[in-house]
CSV table of C-alpha atoms in Angstrom, one decimal:
chain,number,residue,atom,x,y,z
A,1,MET,CA,-8.4,-12.4,9.0
A,2,GLN,CA,-7.4,-12.0,5.8
A,3,MET,CA,-6.6,-8.4,4.7
A,4,ALA,CA,-9.0,-7.9,1.6
A,5,THR,CA,-12.4,-8.7,3.9
A,6,ALA,CA,-10.8,-6.2,6.9
A,7,VAL,CA,-10.1,-3.4,4.2
A,8,GLU,CA,-13.4,-4.3,2.8
A,9,ASN,CA,-15.1,-3.7,6.6
A,10,VAL,CA,-13.3,-0.8,7.1
A,11,VAL,CA,-14.3,0.8,3.7
A,12,PHE,CA,-18.3,-0.1,4.0
A,13,ARG,CA,-18.0,0.5,7.5
A,14,GLY,CA,-18.2,4.3,7.1
A,15,LEU,CA,-19.1,4.2,3.3
A,16,HIS,CA,-22.3,6.4,3.6
A,17,LYS,CA,-20.4,9.4,5.0
A,18,PHE,CA,-17.8,9.5,1.9
A,19,LEU,CA,-20.8,9.8,-0.4
A,20,ARG,CA,-21.0,13.3,0.6
A,21,GLN,CA,-21.2,16.1,-2.1
A,22,SER,CA,-18.2,16.5,-3.7
A,23,ASN,CA,-18.3,20.3,-2.3
A,24,CYS,CA,-18.5,19.1,1.4
A,25,LYS,CA,-18.1,21.5,4.4
A,26,LEU,CA,-14.2,22.8,4.7
A,27,PHE,CA,-13.0,23.6,8.3
A,28,THR,CA,-10.9,27.0,7.6
A,29,SER,CA,-9.1,29.4,10.2
A,30,THR,CA,-10.9,32.3,10.9
A,31,GLU,CA,-8.7,34.2,13.6
A,32,SER,CA,-5.9,36.1,12.7
A,33,ARG,CA,-3.0,34.8,15.0
A,34,ARG,CA,0.9,36.1,16.0
A,35,CYS,CA,3.1,33.9,14.0
A,36,LEU,CA,5.6,32.1,16.1
A,37,ASN,CA,8.5,31.8,13.8
A,38,GLY,CA,11.1,32.7,16.7
A,39,ASN,CA,12.1,36.1,15.6
A,40,SER,CA,9.9,38.9,17.8
A,41,GLU,CA,11.0,41.7,16.0
A,42,ASN,CA,9.4,39.8,12.5
A,43,SER,CA,6.3,38.7,14.1
A,44,HIS,CA,3.3,39.9,13.1
A,45,HIS,CA,-0.5,39.1,12.6
A,46,ILE,CA,-1.3,36.8,9.8
A,47,LYS,CA,-4.1,34.8,9.0
A,48,GLU,CA,-2.7,31.0,10.0
A,49,ALA,CA,-3.7,28.0,7.6
A,50,GLY,CA,-6.3,25.6,9.1
A,51,PHE,CA,-5.4,23.1,6.1
A,52,GLY,CA,-2.2,20.9,5.1
A,53,LEU,CA,-1.3,20.2,1.6
A,54,LEU,CA,0.0,16.5,1.0
A,55,PHE,CA,1.9,16.5,-2.2
A,56,ASP,CA,2.5,13.5,-4.9
A,57,ILE,CA,5.9,14.0,-6.6
A,58,ASP,CA,5.7,12.1,-9.9
A,59,GLY,CA,3.1,13.5,-12.5
A,60,VAL,CA,2.0,16.3,-10.3
A,61,LEU,CA,5.3,18.5,-9.8
A,62,CYS,CA,7.4,16.5,-12.3
A,63,ARG,CA,8.0,14.1,-15.1
A,64,GLY,CA,11.2,12.4,-14.8
A,65,HIS,CA,13.9,14.8,-14.5
A,66,GLN,CA,11.5,17.3,-16.2
A,67,VAL,CA,10.1,19.9,-14.0
A,68,LEU,CA,6.7,20.8,-14.7
A,69,PRO,CA,6.1,24.6,-15.0
A,70,GLU,CA,2.9,24.6,-12.9
A,71,ALA,CA,4.7,23.4,-10.3
A,72,THR,CA,6.9,26.8,-10.0
A,73,SER,CA,3.8,28.9,-10.0
A,74,ALA,CA,2.4,26.9,-7.7
A,75,PHE,CA,4.9,26.7,-4.9
A,76,ASN,CA,5.4,30.7,-6.0
A,77,LYS,CA,1.5,30.9,-4.6
A,78,LEU,CA,2.5,28.9,-1.6
A,79,ARG,CA,5.1,31.5,-0.4
A,80,ASP,CA,5.2,34.5,1.3
A,81,ARG,CA,7.4,37.8,0.5
A,82,HIS,CA,10.1,36.4,2.3
A,83,GLY,CA,10.3,32.9,0.5
A,84,LYS,CA,8.9,30.9,3.3
A,85,LEU,CA,5.9,28.9,3.0
A,86,ARG,CA,2.3,30.0,4.2
A,87,VAL,CA,0.7,26.5,4.5
A,88,PRO,CA,2.3,23.3,5.9
A,89,VAL,CA,3.6,20.8,3.2
A,90,VAL,CA,4.4,17.3,3.1
A,91,PHE,CA,5.7,15.4,-0.1
A,92,VAL,CA,4.8,11.9,0.0
A,93,THR,CA,5.7,9.9,-2.7
A,94,ASN,CA,5.8,6.1,-3.5
A,95,ALA,CA,9.4,5.8,-4.6
A,96,GLY,CA,11.4,3.6,-2.2
A,97,ASN,CA,14.7,3.6,-4.2
A,98,CYS,CA,16.3,6.5,-2.5
A,99,LEU,CA,16.8,8.3,1.0
A,100,ARG,CA,14.4,10.9,2.0
A,101,GLN,CA,17.5,13.1,2.2
A,102,THR,CA,18.5,12.7,-1.4
A,103,LYS,CA,14.6,13.3,-2.3
A,104,ALA,CA,14.5,16.4,-0.2
A,105,GLU,CA,17.6,17.6,-2.0
A,106,GLN,CA,15.9,16.8,-5.5
A,107,LEU,CA,12.9,18.8,-4.5
A,108,SER,CA,15.1,21.7,-3.4
A,109,GLU,CA,16.9,21.9,-6.8
A,110,MET,CA,13.4,21.4,-8.4
A,111,LEU,CA,11.4,23.9,-6.8
A,112,ASN,CA,13.9,26.6,-5.7
A,113,PHE,CA,13.7,27.0,-2.1
A,114,LYS,CA,14.5,24.3,0.9
A,115,VAL,CA,13.0,21.5,0.8
A,116,THR,CA,14.2,19.2,4.3
A,117,PRO,CA,13.9,15.5,4.9
A,118,ASP,CA,11.5,16.0,7.4
A,119,GLN,CA,8.9,17.2,4.9
A,120,VAL,CA,9.3,14.0,3.0
A,121,VAL,CA,7.6,10.7,2.8
A,122,MET,CA,8.8,8.1,1.5
A,123,SER,CA,7.1,4.9,0.4
A,124,HIS,CA,9.2,2.6,3.1
A,125,SER,CA,9.1,5.6,5.7
A,126,PRO,CA,6.2,4.1,7.9
A,127,LEU,CA,8.6,0.7,8.6
A,128,LYS,CA,10.1,2.9,11.0
A,129,MET,CA,7.5,2.3,13.4
A,130,CYS,CA,7.8,-1.8,12.9
A,131,ARG,CA,10.2,-1.9,15.7
A,132,HIS,CA,9.4,-5.8,16.1
A,133,LEU,CA,10.8,-6.4,12.4
A,134,HIS,CA,14.2,-4.2,12.8
A,135,ASP,CA,16.4,-7.4,14.6
A,136,LYS,CA,15.8,-9.3,11.9
A,137,HIS,CA,18.0,-10.5,9.1
A,138,ILE,CA,16.3,-9.4,5.9
A,139,LEU,CA,17.0,-9.8,2.5
A,140,VAL,CA,16.2,-6.5,0.4
A,141,SER,CA,14.9,-5.9,-3.2
A,142,GLY,CA,15.1,-2.5,-5.1
A,143,GLN,CA,18.0,-0.4,-6.7
A,144,GLY,CA,19.8,2.7,-5.3
A,145,PRO,CA,21.3,2.5,-1.7
A,146,VAL,CA,19.3,-0.2,-0.4
A,147,LYS,CA,21.4,-1.0,2.7
A,148,ASP,CA,21.4,2.7,3.7
A,149,ILE,CA,18.0,3.0,3.1
A,150,ALA,CA,16.9,-0.3,5.4
A,151,LYS,CA,19.6,1.1,8.0
A,152,GLY,CA,17.6,4.6,8.2
A,153,LEU,CA,14.6,2.6,9.0
A,154,GLY,CA,16.2,0.6,11.8
A,155,PHE,CA,17.2,-2.5,10.2
A,156,HIS,CA,20.6,-3.8,11.5
A,157,LYS,CA,21.2,-7.2,9.4
A,158,ILE,CA,20.7,-6.6,6.1
A,159,THR,CA,21.8,-9.0,2.7
A,160,THR,CA,20.6,-7.4,-0.8
A,161,VAL,CA,19.8,-9.6,-3.7
A,162,ASP,CA,23.1,-8.8,-5.6
A,163,GLU,CA,25.1,-10.1,-2.5
A,164,LEU,CA,22.8,-13.3,-2.1
A,165,ARG,CA,23.2,-14.2,-5.7
A,166,ASP,CA,27.1,-14.1,-5.3
A,167,MET,CA,26.6,-16.6,-2.7
A,168,TYR,CA,24.2,-18.8,-4.7
A,169,PRO,CA,25.4,-17.8,-8.5
A,170,HIS,CA,23.7,-21.0,-9.6
A,171,LEU,CA,20.4,-20.3,-8.3
A,172,ASP,CA,20.3,-17.5,-10.9
A,173,SER,CA,20.5,-18.9,-14.5
A,174,VAL,CA,18.0,-17.1,-16.8
A,175,ASP,CA,20.9,-15.8,-18.7
A,176,HIS,CA,22.4,-18.3,-20.7
A,177,SER,CA,25.9,-16.4,-20.8
A,178,ARG,CA,26.2,-16.6,-17.6
A,179,ARG,CA,25.6,-20.2,-16.7
A,180,THR,CA,29.2,-20.7,-19.1
A,181,ILE,CA,31.1,-18.3,-17.2
A,182,LEU,CA,29.7,-19.9,-13.6
A,183,LYS,CA,31.1,-23.4,-15.2
A,184,LYS,CA,34.6,-22.0,-16.1
A,185,MET,CA,34.8,-20.5,-12.5
A,186,THR,CA,33.6,-23.6,-10.2
A,187,ASN,CA,34.5,-26.3,-12.4
A,188,GLY,CA,31.3,-28.1,-11.1
A,189,GLU,CA,32.1,-27.9,-7.5
A,190,LYS,CA,29.4,-26.7,-5.5
A,191,PRO,CA,30.4,-23.6,-3.2
A,192,LYS,CA,30.5,-23.5,0.4
A,193,ILE,CA,28.1,-21.1,2.5
A,194,ASP,CA,28.4,-19.8,5.3
A,195,HIS,CA,25.5,-17.2,5.8
A,196,PRO,CA,22.7,-17.0,8.5
A,197,GLN,CA,19.4,-17.6,7.5
A,198,ILE,CA,17.1,-14.9,5.9
A,199,GLU,CA,14.2,-14.3,8.7
A,200,ALA,CA,12.0,-11.4,6.3
A,201,VAL,CA,12.0,-10.1,3.0
A,202,VAL,CA,11.7,-6.2,2.1
A,203,LEU,CA,10.9,-5.2,-1.5
A,204,PHE,CA,11.6,-1.4,-1.6
A,205,GLY,CA,11.2,-0.9,-5.3
A,206,GLU,CA,11.3,-2.3,-8.4
A,207,PRO,CA,15.0,-3.7,-9.2
A,208,ILE,CA,17.0,-3.4,-12.4
A,209,ARG,CA,17.4,-7.4,-13.2
A,210,TRP,CA,13.6,-8.5,-12.2
A,211,GLU,CA,14.7,-12.0,-13.0
A,212,THR,CA,16.9,-12.4,-10.4
A,213,SER,CA,15.1,-10.7,-7.8
A,214,LEU,CA,11.7,-13.0,-8.6
A,215,GLN,CA,13.9,-16.0,-8.9
A,216,LEU,CA,15.8,-15.3,-5.3
A,217,VAL,CA,12.9,-13.6,-3.4
A,218,ILE,CA,10.9,-16.9,-4.3
A,219,ASP,CA,13.6,-19.3,-3.4
A,220,THR,CA,13.8,-17.5,-0.1
A,221,VAL,CA,9.9,-17.8,0.7
A,222,LEU,CA,10.2,-21.2,-0.5
A,223,THR,CA,13.1,-22.3,1.9
A,224,ASN,CA,12.0,-19.9,4.7
A,225,GLY,CA,15.3,-18.5,4.3
A,226,CYS,CA,17.5,-21.4,4.2
A,227,LEU,CA,18.4,-21.1,0.4
A,228,TYR,CA,21.3,-23.7,1.1
A,229,SER,CA,18.4,-26.5,2.0
A,230,ARG,CA,15.9,-28.1,-0.5
A,231,PRO,CA,12.2,-28.1,1.1
A,232,THR,CA,10.0,-31.2,1.2
A,233,GLU,CA,6.9,-29.0,1.2
A,234,VAL,CA,5.8,-25.8,0.9
A,235,PRO,CA,5.4,-23.6,4.3
A,236,LYS,CA,2.2,-23.4,5.2
A,237,THR,CA,3.5,-20.0,7.2
A,238,HIS,CA,6.1,-18.2,5.2
A,239,LEU,CA,8.6,-15.9,6.4
A,240,PRO,CA,7.5,-12.0,6.7
A,241,VAL,CA,7.5,-10.3,3.2
A,242,ILE,CA,7.1,-6.8,3.3
A,243,ALA,CA,6.4,-4.6,0.1
A,244,CYS,CA,6.7,-0.9,-0.4
A,245,ASN,CA,5.0,1.2,-3.1
A,246,VAL,CA,2.2,-0.5,-5.1
A,247,ASP,CA,1.8,1.4,-8.0
A,248,LEU,CA,1.0,-0.6,-11.0
A,249,LEU,CA,2.0,2.8,-13.1
A,250,TRP,CA,3.6,5.8,-12.9
A,251,MET,CA,4.4,8.7,-15.1
A,252,ALA,CA,8.1,9.9,-16.4
A,253,GLU,CA,9.2,12.0,-19.3
A,254,ALA,CA,7.6,9.1,-21.7
A,255,HIS,CA,4.3,10.2,-23.1
A,256,LEU,CA,2.7,6.8,-22.1
A,257,PRO,CA,2.6,5.5,-18.3
A,258,ARG,CA,5.3,3.4,-17.3
A,259,ILE,CA,5.2,0.1,-15.3
A,260,GLY,CA,6.2,0.5,-11.4
A,261,HIS,CA,6.8,-1.9,-8.4
A,262,GLY,CA,3.3,-2.9,-8.6
A,263,SER,CA,3.8,-4.6,-11.5
A,264,PHE,CA,6.8,-6.2,-10.1
A,265,LEU,CA,5.0,-7.5,-7.1
A,266,LEU,CA,1.8,-8.7,-9.7
A,267,CYS,CA,4.7,-11.1,-11.3
A,268,LEU,CA,5.7,-12.3,-7.9
A,269,GLU,CA,2.2,-13.2,-6.5
A,270,ALA,CA,1.5,-15.0,-9.9
A,271,LEU,CA,4.6,-16.9,-10.3
A,272,TYR,CA,4.7,-18.3,-6.3
A,273,GLN,CA,0.9,-19.1,-6.6
A,274,LYS,CA,1.6,-20.8,-9.9
A,275,ILE,CA,4.8,-22.7,-8.3
A,276,THR,CA,3.4,-23.4,-4.9
A,277,GLY,CA,-0.5,-23.3,-5.5
A,278,HIS,CA,-0.6,-21.1,-2.4
A,279,LYS,CA,-1.1,-17.2,-2.0
A,280,LEU,CA,1.6,-14.9,-1.2
A,281,ARG,CA,1.1,-13.2,1.8
A,282,TYR,CA,2.3,-9.8,2.9
A,283,THR,CA,3.1,-9.0,6.2
A,284,VAL,CA,3.2,-5.3,5.6
A,285,LEU,CA,2.2,-3.2,2.7
A,286,THR,CA,3.2,0.6,2.7
A,287,GLY,CA,3.1,3.4,0.7
A,288,LYS,CA,-0.4,4.9,-1.1
A,289,PRO,CA,-3.0,3.7,-0.8
A,290,SER,CA,-2.3,2.1,2.4
A,291,GLU,CA,-3.9,3.9,5.3
A,292,ILE,CA,-1.0,3.6,7.4
A,293,THR,CA,1.0,6.0,5.0
A,294,TYR,CA,-1.5,8.5,5.2
A,295,HIS,CA,-1.8,8.5,9.0
A,296,TYR,CA,2.1,8.9,9.1
A,297,ALA,CA,2.0,11.5,6.8
A,298,GLU,CA,-0.7,13.5,8.3
A,299,THR,CA,1.5,13.3,11.7
A,300,VAL,CA,4.1,14.4,9.8
A,301,LEU,CA,2.2,17.2,8.6
A,302,ILE,CA,1.4,18.1,11.9
A,303,GLN,CA,4.5,18.9,13.3
A,304,GLN,CA,5.3,20.6,10.2
A,305,ALA,CA,2.7,23.3,11.2
A,306,ARG,CA,3.8,23.3,14.7
A,307,LYS,CA,7.4,24.4,13.6
A,308,MET,CA,6.1,26.7,11.5
A,309,GLY,CA,4.0,28.3,14.8
A,310,ILE,CA,0.7,27.4,13.5
A,311,GLN,CA,-1.0,26.4,16.5
A,312,SER,CA,-4.6,26.4,15.4
A,313,PRO,CA,-6.1,22.8,14.5
A,314,ILE,CA,-5.3,21.6,11.0
A,315,ARG,CA,-8.9,20.6,10.0
A,316,THR,CA,-8.5,19.7,6.6
A,317,LEU,CA,-6.1,17.5,4.4
A,318,TYR,CA,-5.6,18.3,0.5
A,319,ALA,CA,-3.7,15.0,-1.1
A,320,ILE,CA,-2.9,16.3,-4.8
A,321,GLY,CA,-1.9,13.2,-6.9
A,322,ASP,CA,-2.1,12.3,-10.7
A,323,ASN,CA,-3.0,8.2,-10.0
A,324,PRO,CA,-6.7,7.5,-9.3
A,325,ALA,CA,-5.7,3.9,-8.1
A,326,THR,CA,-3.2,5.0,-5.5
A,327,ASP,CA,-3.1,8.7,-4.8
A,328,ILE,CA,-7.1,9.2,-4.8
A,329,TYR,CA,-7.9,6.0,-3.7
A,330,GLY,CA,-5.9,6.2,-0.5
A,331,ALA,CA,-6.8,9.8,0.1
A,332,ASN,CA,-10.5,8.5,-0.3
A,333,LEU,CA,-9.9,5.5,1.9
A,334,TYR,CA,-8.2,7.4,4.6
A,335,ASN,CA,-11.0,9.7,4.7
A,336,GLU,CA,-13.3,7.1,5.9
A,337,TYR,CA,-11.3,7.0,9.3
A,338,LEU,CA,-11.4,10.7,10.0
A,339,GLY,CA,-15.2,10.9,9.0
A,340,SER,CA,-16.1,8.0,10.9
A,341,LYS,CA,-14.2,9.2,14.1
A,342,LEU,CA,-13.0,6.1,14.9
A,343,LEU,CA,-10.1,7.1,16.8
A,344,GLN,CA,-10.5,4.7,19.7
A,345,GLN,CA,-9.9,2.1,17.2
A,346,MET,CA,-6.7,3.5,15.5
A,347,SER,CA,-4.5,0.7,16.5
A,348,GLN,CA,-6.9,-1.8,14.4
A,349,ALA,CA,-6.9,0.6,11.7
A,350,LYS,CA,-3.1,0.6,11.6
A,351,SER,CA,-3.0,-3.2,11.1
A,352,VAL,CA,-5.9,-3.3,8.9
A,353,ALA,CA,-4.2,-0.8,6.6
A,354,ILE,CA,-0.7,-2.7,6.6
A,355,GLY,CA,-2.0,-5.9,6.0
A,356,GLY,CA,-1.8,-7.5,9.7
A,357,ASN,CA,-4.4,-8.8,11.9
A,358,SER,CA,-2.7,-7.9,15.3
A,359,SER,CA,-3.8,-5.2,17.4
A,360,ASN,CA,-0.1,-4.5,18.5
A,361,PHE,CA,1.4,-5.0,15.4
A,362,LEU,CA,3.1,-1.7,15.3
A,363,ASP,CA,4.9,0.4,17.6
A,364,SER,CA,4.1,4.2,17.3
A,365,SER,CA,6.2,5.3,19.5
A,366,GLU,CA,8.4,6.8,17.0
A,367,VAL,CA,6.2,9.1,15.4
A,368,VAL,CA,5.4,11.7,18.4
A,369,ILE,CA,1.4,12.4,18.7
A,370,GLU,CA,0.5,14.7,21.3
A,371,ASN,CA,-3.3,14.9,22.2
A,372,MET,CA,-3.9,13.0,19.0
A,373,GLU,CA,-7.9,13.5,19.2
A,374,HIS,CA,-7.5,17.1,19.0
A,375,ASN,CA,-4.9,17.2,16.4
A,376,CYS,CA,-6.4,14.9,13.7
A,377,ALA,CA,-7.7,16.2,11.1
A,378,GLU,CA,-11.8,16.1,10.4
A,379,VAL,CA,-11.7,15.9,6.4
A,380,MET,CA,-9.1,14.5,3.9
A,381,GLU,CA,-9.9,15.9,0.6
A,382,SER,CA,-8.7,13.6,-2.7
A,383,VAL,CA,-7.5,16.4,-5.7
A,384,LEU,CA,-6.6,14.9,-9.1
A,385,VAL,CA,-4.5,16.8,-11.7
A,386,CYS,CA,-4.4,15.7,-15.2
A,387,THR,CA,-0.4,15.9,-15.6
A,388,GLY,CA,0.3,12.5,-15.1
A,389,VAL,CA,-0.9,9.0,-15.0
A,390,TYR,CA,-4.3,10.4,-15.7
A,391,SER,CA,-5.3,12.5,-18.5
A,392,LYS,CA,-8.9,13.5,-19.1
A,393,THR,CA,-8.6,12.6,-22.9
A,394,THR,CA,-6.3,9.9,-23.2
A,395,SER,CA,-5.8,8.1,-20.1
A,396,LEU,CA,-5.8,4.1,-19.5
A,397,GLU,CA,-7.7,5.1,-15.9
A,398,VAL,CA,-11.6,5.7,-17.0
A,399,LEU,CA,-13.3,7.5,-14.1
A,400,GLU,CA,-16.6,8.2,-15.6
A,401,LYS,CA,-17.5,4.8,-16.1
A,402,ASP,CA,-16.4,1.3,-15.7
A,403,PRO,CA,-13.2,2.3,-13.7
A,404,VAL,CA,-10.3,-0.6,-14.5
A,405,ASP,CA,-9.0,-1.9,-10.9
A,406,HIS,CA,-5.4,-0.9,-11.3
A,407,GLY,CA,-5.0,-1.3,-7.8
A,408,HIS,CA,-3.2,-3.9,-5.6
A,409,ARG,CA,-5.3,-7.1,-5.3
A,410,ASP,CA,-5.1,-6.9,-0.8
A,411,PHE,CA,-7.0,-3.4,-1.2
A,412,HIS,CA,-11.0,-4.5,-2.1
A,413,PHE,CA,-11.9,-2.2,-5.2
A,414,VAL,CA,-14.6,0.4,-4.3
A,415,PRO,CA,-14.4,2.2,-7.6
A,416,LYS,CA,-16.5,5.3,-6.0
A,417,LEU,CA,-13.1,5.8,-3.8
A,418,ALA,CA,-11.3,6.4,-7.3
A,419,THR,CA,-13.3,9.4,-7.7
A,420,PRO,CA,-11.6,12.7,-6.6
A,421,SER,CA,-13.0,15.4,-4.5
A,422,ILE,CA,-11.5,17.6,-7.1
A,423,GLU,CA,-10.0,17.5,-10.3
A,424,VAL,CA,-8.0,19.8,-12.4
A,425,PRO,CA,-5.9,20.5,-15.1
A,426,CYS,CA,-2.7,20.7,-13.0
A,427,VAL,CA,-1.3,21.5,-9.4
A,428,HIS,CA,-1.1,25.2,-10.3
A,429,LEU,CA,-4.9,25.3,-10.2
A,430,ALA,CA,-5.6,22.9,-7.4
A,431,ILE,CA,-3.5,25.3,-5.1
A,432,LYS,CA,-6.2,28.2,-6.7
A,433,GLU,CA,-9.1,26.2,-6.0
A,434,ILE,CA,-7.6,25.0,-2.7
A,435,PHE,CA,-7.5,28.7,-1.9
A,436,LYS,CA,-10.8,29.6,-2.9
A,437,ARG,CA,-12.5,26.7,-1.1
A,438,GLU,CA,-10.4,28.0,2.2
A,439,ASN,CA,-10.8,31.7,1.6
A,440,PHE,CA,-7.3,31.6,1.7
A,441,ASP,CA,-4.9,34.0,-0.2
């Protein structure tokens, strides 16, 4: 079953519930309970938050390396007089070219309080659950410490695009000056390659040399990982291809949106289909708007709530983002699962969300889920800020009418799912609005 069809079925199965009023019923905590912070001397009665916050980073809290002033004031409001968070918070980013420890350190410096790696969900984080892929020999594309990232996710046999390029230097021939150097180095001799077959491709994020990664990834898929051979036909079923982060655009310091990993994937898909006449198939798609990413983030947030001593259920999740095609679309799509209460079909939903069609595709034992039905949120509200990809007056994203489909091809486009529950100018006003709705201050 193709992914687009599967996702379409899931979306329309619960769509009537999504078309509720924007100011839908919110569930708030009505009790003051004892804060279980491990220090009985400091324990006091406070109101527990019955909601949690999922923050996007780029375009919401910062623009590249520039921290938005609204982010500082927003987190001042979220902390108590001792500097501790009053509400469970998880940072959900489509960035995939760094370790979550590194991202936590960056956030700590940015927001001027300690953010732990356990509070960070990267675009590749859900791959921890794909244990049946961890023993495969993978080719990884991206930039940054891609080998360390892959090892942290559970992969053991890893080759980078740069390493593959060194093994097969003649395959990377777009740079004409490089061709001359190679001719002098090899004198026309064909190098001997002793390298195991690649069994899967993992695309973490946009690479630096797009032409090199595009060429070698296509070569790998066409040969089913045997680059030393020349295929006689296009493989009917190619090796697994895993992609993290499908953002077409993202916002940095520049005044205009920048192309992201989704743009690289668009090039890869178009080239593969043009060359072979066949559609490139993804085994796994992670990062927003994939439902598996929101499910993973929800579980992480519940764990954060328990660490904070919050014992009451987290009924409402607020996903704050700047990109209607990923942050808002994904939050609204995940809200369909929550609204439909299809908990007994969660394994199927996970499979659909990542592009698979097998009910046992994921091994969820890596994520601790205790009494899932009790802990599962009832509503996810999407909150759009205008400090990133989307701007009320000058955005390429038009929400009011005829929205442009900037999403990935494997996510069926339903325009209403790109419409936020809440739209505010900045993240500080987002927190004010959420606190008002939740009667929490």
